[in-house]
Amino acid sequence: MTDPDYDAIILGAGAAGMMCAMTAGARGKRILLVDHADAPGKKILISGGGRCNFTNIHTAPDRYLSANPHFAKSALGRYTPQDFIALVERHGIAWHEKTLGQLFCDGSARQIVDMLASECAGAGVTIALGHPVADIAHADGRFRVTINGREHSAPALVLATGGPSIPKMGATGFAYDVARRFGLGIVQPRPALVPFTLGAEDALFTELSGVSAPVEVRWNKVRFREAALFTHRGLSGPAMLQISSYWQHRTPISVNFLPDTPPDWLLAEKRARPRTPLRRVLAEHLPDRLAQALLERIGTGGELGSSSDKALRAAHARLSDWPFTPSGTEGYAKAEVTAGGISTAALSSQSMMAKAVPGLYTIGEAVDVTGWLGGYNFQWAWASGHAAGTAL
Ligand code: FDA
């Protein structure tokens, strides 16, 4: 049985797919939105600790990683955080800025999913949930998609099935498989915004599980100043998640545990209070257990007055540039997003349509555009979904 009445079939009822569906539906397009999960927007529900960090007011193209750093400019410029805030406010959803421009619901992430679902319903979008896509065919300018034994067809197909991070939630590399079939390139996908694991040589630090500290972390020329968290497997917390998106295997990251102190800080402290133990001075800036572990590693301690100026300078230098070489990451099971994905070289940055396959679009996390932690990834999902939704 065929159903030829849709203008577009959107695969994936996540953040990008729902935004695309409601935008195109509101323009009078007949849209079929498909997801193999039994409910839409499951990642939105667990996002931001259940409160959904739905955008970031500092959104700018340089806060996204992509083989083409210019690709995201057009979509981000045409659908901004202000546009999404206006939508949220039209739905009476209360929100607040937590830190660093990150906007969260006061209530629950469920409000964002309900908002998108009600926009889709108002725009007449048909939603088909709970069945895998059995087949996709393309001929005579139409895409034919078989779901639950029934074939649907449309002149446009949108891949919005995200990336493979958090497979236990139904995340797949489906978009990449379909993209490959249509000849689109894939930039090697990798887990991003993901905790690091540490090897045996850093076992001392895994004993600090649960301890967190404000740090500056650096990899090559990239720096983030946020909290780091020690875990029983390695390093997490916003600073580590951020740098993980840039990190390359077998390279060191550098952690500055004393980002607010000048190089001669310990010398000044020695002059001011020579009888104070070094550990106690450090513990004014760092959790005590961390201060102790770092000093054990350096092999120094005791009263400030008993250390030479040279030794204190060296200790400060080490604490300000502490190298960790992660043994790896916790992989897709713990990665908040997937970096890499469908190559932007194959896509129009205006419409998200594949240049060589008229009618085929791809949006959201499936595309090789990955944001920083803090609402940037949802803003890309909204912006790319909106770009395709206005072009379909
Ligand atoms: P998304 O993954 O949302 O949707 C893809 C949809 O496709 C899913 O509904 C899935 O079921 C469906 N699908 C997959 N394979 C399919 C198949 N074969 N057939 C049919 N359907 C299929 N970002 C942010 O900006 N702020 C935040 O607070 C957070 N917090 C956060 C927490 C956690 C724990 C995670 C894992 C991630 C975040 N993120 C985030 C990232 C954010 O969730 C992510 O960037 C967006 O959900 C991406 O939106 P998409 O619509 O592209 O994919």
Coordinates of C-alpha atoms and ligand atoms in Angstrom, one line a residue:
M1 CA 0.0 0.0 0.0
T2 CA 1.5 3.4 -0.9
D3 CA 0.8 6.8 0.5
P4 CA 2.1 9.5 -1.9
D5 CA 0.7 12.5 -0.1
Y6 CA 3.6 13.9 1.8
D7 CA 5.9 16.8 0.8
A8 CA 8.7 15.5 3.0
I9 CA 9.5 12.5 5.3
I10 CA 11.7 13.3 8.2
L11 CA 13.5 10.5 9.9
G12 CA 14.2 11.1 13.6
A13 CA 11.8 12.9 15.9
G14 CA 14.6 14.4 18.1
A15 CA 15.4 18.1 18.5
A16 CA 16.4 18.8 14.9
G17 CA 13.6 16.6 13.3
M18 CA 10.8 18.2 15.4
M19 CA 12.0 21.7 14.7
C20 CA 12.2 20.9 11.0
A21 CA 8.8 19.3 11.0
M22 CA 7.0 22.1 12.8
T23 CA 8.7 24.8 10.6
A24 CA 7.8 23.1 7.3
G25 CA 4.3 22.1 8.6
A26 CA 3.6 25.7 9.5
R27 CA 4.4 26.6 5.9
G28 CA 1.7 24.3 4.8
K29 CA 3.9 21.3 3.9
R30 CA 2.6 17.9 4.5
I31 CA 5.1 16.2 6.8
L32 CA 5.6 12.7 8.0
L33 CA 7.9 12.5 11.1
V34 CA 9.2 9.0 11.8
D35 CA 11.1 7.6 14.8
H36 CA 11.9 4.1 15.8
A37 CA 11.5 5.1 19.5
D38 CA 8.1 4.9 21.1
A39 CA 8.2 8.7 22.0
P40 CA 9.8 11.8 20.5
G41 CA 12.6 13.8 21.9
K42 CA 14.0 11.3 24.4
K43 CA 17.5 12.9 24.5
I44 CA 15.8 16.3 25.2
L45 CA 14.1 14.7 28.2
I46 CA 17.5 13.6 29.8
S47 CA 19.3 16.8 28.8
G48 CA 20.7 19.4 31.2
G49 CA 20.1 17.1 34.2
G50 CA 16.4 16.9 33.3
R51 CA 16.0 20.7 32.9
C52 CA 17.3 21.0 29.2
N53 CA 20.0 23.5 28.6
F54 CA 18.1 24.5 25.5
T55 CA 20.4 27.2 24.1
N56 CA 23.3 29.5 24.8
I57 CA 23.1 33.2 24.4
H58 CA 26.8 33.3 23.4
T59 CA 26.2 31.1 20.4
A60 CA 28.7 31.9 17.7
P61 CA 30.2 29.8 14.9
D62 CA 33.6 29.7 16.6
R63 CA 32.0 27.6 19.4
Y64 CA 31.4 24.7 16.9
L65 CA 33.9 22.1 15.6
S66 CA 33.6 21.1 12.0
A67 CA 36.0 20.3 9.1
N68 CA 34.5 23.4 7.6
P69 CA 34.3 26.0 10.4
H70 CA 32.3 28.4 8.2
F71 CA 29.5 25.9 7.4
A72 CA 27.3 26.6 10.5
K73 CA 27.3 30.4 10.1
S74 CA 24.3 30.7 7.7
A75 CA 21.9 28.5 9.7
L76 CA 23.0 29.9 13.1
G77 CA 22.7 33.4 11.8
R78 CA 19.1 32.9 10.5
Y79 CA 17.8 31.1 13.6
T80 CA 19.3 32.5 16.8
P81 CA 19.0 31.9 20.5
Q82 CA 16.6 34.8 20.6
D83 CA 14.3 33.1 18.2
F84 CA 14.2 30.0 20.4
I85 CA 13.7 32.0 23.5
A86 CA 10.7 33.8 21.8
L87 CA 9.2 30.3 21.1
V88 CA 9.8 29.1 24.7
E89 CA 8.2 32.3 26.0
R90 CA 5.2 32.0 23.6
H91 CA 4.6 28.7 25.3
G92 CA 4.8 30.2 28.8
I93 CA 7.9 28.2 29.8
A94 CA 9.9 29.8 32.5
W95 CA 13.7 29.8 32.2
H96 CA 16.8 31.0 33.8
E97 CA 20.5 31.6 32.9
K98 CA 22.6 29.2 35.0
T99 CA 26.2 30.2 34.0
L100 CA 28.2 31.1 31.0
G101 CA 25.1 32.0 28.9
Q102 CA 23.5 28.6 29.4
L103 CA 19.7 28.8 29.5
F104 CA 17.6 26.1 31.3
C105 CA 13.9 25.5 32.0
D106 CA 12.9 26.4 35.5
G107 CA 10.7 23.4 35.5
S108 CA 11.5 20.3 33.3
A109 CA 12.9 19.3 29.9
R110 CA 9.5 17.7 29.3
Q111 CA 8.2 21.3 28.7
I112 CA 10.5 21.6 25.7
V113 CA 9.3 18.2 24.2
D114 CA 5.7 19.1 24.8
M115 CA 6.2 22.5 23.2
L116 CA 7.7 21.0 20.1
A117 CA 5.1 18.3 19.9
S118 CA 2.3 20.8 20.2
E119 CA 3.9 23.0 17.5
C120 CA 4.0 19.8 15.3
A121 CA 0.4 19.0 16.0
G122 CA -0.7 22.6 15.3
A123 CA 1.2 22.4 12.0
G124 CA -0.6 19.2 11.0
V125 CA 2.6 17.0 11.1
T126 CA 1.9 13.2 11.0
I127 CA 4.0 11.4 13.5
A128 CA 4.8 7.6 13.2
L129 CA 6.6 6.2 16.2
G130 CA 7.9 2.8 17.4
H131 CA 8.8 1.2 14.1
P132 CA 12.2 0.9 12.4
V133 CA 12.7 2.1 8.9
A134 CA 12.8 -1.1 6.9
D135 CA 13.8 0.3 3.5
I136 CA 14.6 3.5 1.7
A137 CA 14.5 3.7 -2.1
H138 CA 14.9 6.7 -4.4
A139 CA 13.6 6.8 -8.0
D140 CA 11.9 9.3 -10.3
G141 CA 12.6 12.2 -7.9
R142 CA 10.7 10.5 -5.0
F143 CA 12.0 8.9 -1.8
R144 CA 10.1 5.8 -0.7
V145 CA 10.4 4.7 2.9
T146 CA 8.9 1.5 4.2
I147 CA 7.8 1.6 7.9
N148 CA 5.8 -1.2 9.5
G149 CA 5.0 -2.8 6.2
R150 CA 3.7 0.4 4.7
E151 CA 5.4 2.4 2.0
H152 CA 5.4 6.2 2.2
S153 CA 6.8 8.5 -0.5
A154 CA 7.7 12.1 -0.8
P155 CA 9.9 14.3 -3.0
A156 CA 12.1 15.2 0.0
L157 CA 13.7 13.1 2.8
V158 CA 15.4 14.6 5.8
L159 CA 17.9 12.6 7.8
A160 CA 17.6 13.7 11.5
T161 CA 18.5 10.6 13.3
G162 CA 21.5 12.1 15.2
G163 CA 24.7 10.3 16.0
P164 CA 25.7 7.1 17.8
S165 CA 26.3 8.6 21.3
I166 CA 24.3 6.9 24.1
P167 CA 23.3 3.7 22.1
K168 CA 21.3 2.4 25.0
M169 CA 18.8 5.2 24.2
G170 CA 18.4 4.0 20.7
A171 CA 21.1 6.2 19.1
T172 CA 22.5 4.8 15.9
G173 CA 24.8 5.5 13.0
F174 CA 21.8 5.1 10.7
A175 CA 22.2 8.6 9.2
Y176 CA 25.7 7.8 8.1
D177 CA 24.7 4.5 6.5
V178 CA 21.9 6.3 4.5
A179 CA 24.2 9.2 3.6
R180 CA 26.9 6.8 2.3
R181 CA 24.3 5.0 0.2
F182 CA 23.6 8.4 -1.5
G183 CA 27.3 9.0 -2.0
L184 CA 27.8 11.6 0.7
G185 CA 31.1 11.7 2.6
I186 CA 31.5 11.0 6.3
V187 CA 34.0 12.8 8.5
Q188 CA 35.3 10.1 10.9
P189 CA 32.8 10.1 13.8
R190 CA 34.2 10.2 17.4
P191 CA 32.8 10.5 20.9
A192 CA 32.8 14.1 22.1
L193 CA 31.9 15.9 25.3
V194 CA 33.0 12.7 26.9
P195 CA 34.9 11.8 30.2
F196 CA 38.6 10.8 29.9
T197 CA 40.0 7.5 31.3
L198 CA 43.4 7.5 33.0
G199 CA 46.0 4.8 32.9
A200 CA 47.8 2.9 35.7
E201 CA 50.4 5.7 36.1
D202 CA 47.6 8.1 37.2
A203 CA 45.9 5.6 39.6
L204 CA 46.6 8.0 42.5
F205 CA 44.1 10.4 40.9
T206 CA 41.3 7.9 40.5
E207 CA 41.3 7.6 44.3
L208 CA 40.0 11.2 44.3
S209 CA 36.7 10.1 42.8
G210 CA 34.1 12.8 43.5
V211 CA 36.6 15.6 44.1
S212 CA 36.1 18.7 41.8
A213 CA 38.1 21.9 41.3
P214 CA 38.0 25.0 39.1
V215 CA 40.8 24.6 36.6
E216 CA 42.0 25.8 33.2
V217 CA 42.6 22.9 30.9
R218 CA 44.5 23.3 27.6
W219 CA 45.1 21.1 24.6
N220 CA 47.2 22.7 21.9
K221 CA 45.9 26.3 21.6
V222 CA 42.4 25.5 23.0
R223 CA 41.6 26.4 26.6
F224 CA 38.6 26.1 28.8
R225 CA 38.2 27.5 32.3
E226 CA 35.6 25.5 34.1
A227 CA 35.3 22.8 36.8
A228 CA 37.2 19.4 36.5
L229 CA 35.9 16.4 38.3
F230 CA 37.9 13.3 39.2
T231 CA 36.1 10.0 38.7
H232 CA 36.9 6.4 39.6
R233 CA 37.9 6.0 35.9
G234 CA 39.6 9.3 35.2
L235 CA 38.6 12.9 34.5
S236 CA 35.2 14.5 33.9
G237 CA 33.4 17.8 34.7
P238 CA 32.7 20.6 32.2
A239 CA 36.3 21.5 31.6
M240 CA 37.3 17.9 30.6
L241 CA 34.2 17.3 28.6
Q242 CA 34.9 20.5 26.6
I243 CA 38.5 19.7 25.9
S244 CA 37.6 16.1 25.0
S245 CA 36.0 17.3 21.8
Y246 CA 39.3 18.6 20.6
W247 CA 41.6 16.0 22.1
Q248 CA 43.5 13.5 20.0
H249 CA 44.5 10.0 21.3
R250 CA 47.9 9.6 22.9
T251 CA 48.4 13.4 23.3
P252 CA 48.7 15.1 26.7
I253 CA 46.3 17.7 28.1
S254 CA 47.6 20.3 30.5
V255 CA 45.7 21.3 33.6
N256 CA 46.3 24.5 35.5
F257 CA 45.2 23.9 39.1
L258 CA 46.1 27.5 40.1
P259 CA 44.7 29.6 37.3
D260 CA 44.2 32.6 39.6
T261 CA 47.7 32.9 41.0
P262 CA 50.8 34.6 39.6
P263 CA 54.0 32.6 39.2
D264 CA 55.6 34.0 42.3
W265 CA 52.5 33.5 44.5
L266 CA 54.1 30.8 46.7
L267 CA 57.2 33.0 47.2
A268 CA 55.0 35.8 48.4
E269 CA 53.2 33.4 50.7
K270 CA 56.5 32.1 52.1
R271 CA 57.5 35.7 53.0
A272 CA 54.1 36.4 54.5
R273 CA 53.7 33.2 56.5
P274 CA 56.8 30.9 56.5
R275 CA 55.5 28.6 59.2
T276 CA 52.3 27.6 57.2
P277 CA 52.4 24.2 55.5
L278 CA 52.4 24.2 51.8
R279 CA 49.4 21.9 51.7
R280 CA 47.3 24.3 53.8
V281 CA 48.1 27.2 51.5
L282 CA 47.2 25.1 48.5
A283 CA 44.0 24.0 50.2
E284 CA 42.8 27.6 50.2
H285 CA 42.6 27.2 46.4
L286 CA 42.0 23.5 45.9
P287 CA 40.1 20.7 47.8
D288 CA 42.4 19.4 50.5
R289 CA 42.5 15.8 49.2
L290 CA 43.6 17.1 45.8
A291 CA 46.2 19.4 47.2
Q292 CA 47.6 16.4 49.2
A293 CA 47.7 14.1 46.1
L294 CA 49.4 16.7 43.9
L295 CA 52.0 17.4 46.6
E296 CA 52.6 13.6 47.0
R297 CA 53.2 13.4 43.3
I298 CA 55.6 16.3 43.2
G299 CA 57.4 14.9 46.3
T300 CA 57.3 18.2 48.2
G301 CA 55.5 19.6 51.3
G302 CA 56.3 20.9 54.7
E303 CA 56.3 24.5 55.9
L304 CA 56.8 27.1 53.2
G305 CA 59.8 28.5 55.0
S306 CA 61.6 25.1 54.7
S307 CA 61.4 25.1 50.9
S308 CA 63.8 27.0 48.7
D309 CA 62.5 29.7 46.4
K310 CA 63.6 27.6 43.5
A311 CA 61.6 24.6 44.8
L312 CA 58.5 26.7 45.3
R313 CA 58.8 28.3 41.9
A314 CA 59.1 24.8 40.4
A315 CA 56.1 23.5 42.4
H316 CA 54.0 26.4 41.2
A317 CA 55.1 25.8 37.6
R318 CA 54.1 22.1 37.8
L319 CA 50.8 22.8 39.4
S320 CA 50.0 25.4 36.7
D321 CA 50.9 23.0 33.9
W322 CA 50.1 19.5 35.0
P323 CA 50.2 17.0 32.1
F324 CA 47.7 14.2 31.9
T325 CA 47.9 11.8 29.0
P326 CA 44.4 10.1 29.1
S327 CA 44.4 6.4 28.2
G328 CA 41.2 7.1 26.2
T329 CA 37.7 8.2 26.7
E330 CA 34.6 6.5 28.0
G331 CA 33.4 6.3 24.4
Y332 CA 29.9 6.5 22.9
A333 CA 28.3 5.0 26.0
K334 CA 29.0 8.3 27.9
A335 CA 29.5 10.8 25.1
E336 CA 27.1 13.6 25.2
V337 CA 27.5 14.1 21.4
T338 CA 29.2 12.6 18.4
A339 CA 31.8 14.8 16.6
G340 CA 32.3 14.3 12.9
G341 CA 29.5 12.9 10.8
I342 CA 28.0 13.7 7.4
S343 CA 30.5 15.9 5.6
T344 CA 29.4 19.5 5.2
A345 CA 31.2 19.5 1.8
A346 CA 28.3 17.7 0.4
L347 CA 25.6 20.0 1.8
S348 CA 24.2 23.5 1.1
S349 CA 24.8 25.6 4.2
Q350 CA 21.6 27.6 3.4
S351 CA 19.2 24.6 3.1
M352 CA 21.1 21.6 4.5
M353 CA 20.3 19.8 1.2
A354 CA 22.8 17.5 -0.4
K355 CA 24.1 19.3 -3.4
A356 CA 24.3 16.2 -5.6
V357 CA 21.0 14.6 -4.4
P358 CA 18.1 17.1 -4.8
G359 CA 15.5 16.5 -2.1
L360 CA 17.8 14.8 0.4
Y361 CA 18.5 16.9 3.5
T362 CA 20.4 16.2 6.7
I363 CA 20.3 18.2 10.0
G364 CA 21.3 18.2 13.6
E365 CA 24.0 16.0 15.2
A366 CA 24.2 13.7 12.1
V367 CA 26.1 16.5 10.4
D368 CA 29.7 17.3 11.0
V369 CA 29.0 20.2 13.2
T370 CA 29.5 19.8 17.0
G371 CA 29.0 22.5 19.6
W372 CA 30.6 23.2 22.9
L373 CA 29.0 22.1 26.1
G374 CA 26.3 24.4 27.3
G375 CA 23.3 24.5 25.0
Y376 CA 25.3 25.0 21.8
N377 CA 24.3 21.5 20.4
F378 CA 20.6 22.1 20.8
Q379 CA 21.0 25.6 19.2
W380 CA 22.6 23.8 16.2
A381 CA 19.7 21.3 16.1
W382 CA 17.1 24.1 16.1
A383 CA 19.0 26.2 13.6
S384 CA 19.8 23.4 11.1
G385 CA 16.2 22.0 11.5
H386 CA 14.8 25.5 10.9
A387 CA 17.0 26.0 7.8
A388 CA 15.8 22.7 6.2
G389 CA 12.2 23.4 7.4
T390 CA 12.1 26.7 5.5
A391 CA 13.7 25.2 2.4
L392 CA 11.7 22.0 2.0
Ligands
FDA1 P1 18.6 13.3 18.6 O1 19.5 12.3 19.1 O2 18.0 14.3 19.5 O3 17.4 12.7 17.8 C1 17.6 11.6 16.9 C2 16.3 10.8 16.8 O4 16.4 9.9 15.8 C3 16.0 10.1 18.1 O5 14.7 10.4 18.5 C4 16.2 8.6 17.7 O6 15.3 7.8 18.4 C5 15.9 8.6 16.3 N1 16.6 7.6 15.5 C6 17.9 7.1 15.6 N2 18.1 6.1 14.8 C7 16.9 5.9 14.1 C8 16.5 5.0 13.1 N3 17.4 4.1 12.6 N4 15.3 5.0 12.7 C9 14.4 5.9 13.2 N5 14.7 6.8 14.1 C10 16.0 6.8 14.6 N6 22.8 19.5 24.2 C11 22.5 20.8 24.6 O7 22.6 21.7 23.8 N7 22.1 21.0 25.9 C12 22.0 20.0 26.9 O8 21.6 20.3 28.0 C13 22.3 18.7 26.5 N8 22.3 17.7 27.4 C14 22.6 16.4 27.0 C15 22.6 15.4 27.9 C16 22.8 14.1 27.5 C17 22.9 13.0 28.5 C18 23.1 13.8 26.1 C19 23.3 12.4 25.6 C20 23.1 14.8 25.2 C21 22.9 16.1 25.6 N9 22.9 17.2 24.7 C22 22.7 18.5 25.1 C23 23.2 16.9 23.2 C24 21.8 17.0 22.5 O9 20.9 16.0 23.1 C25 22.0 16.6 21.0 O10 23.0 17.4 20.4 C26 20.7 16.7 20.3 O11 19.7 15.9 20.9 C27 20.9 16.4 18.8 O12 19.6 16.5 18.2 P2 19.2 15.6 16.9 O13 17.8 15.9 16.7 O14 20.2 15.8 15.9 O15 19.4 14.1 17.4

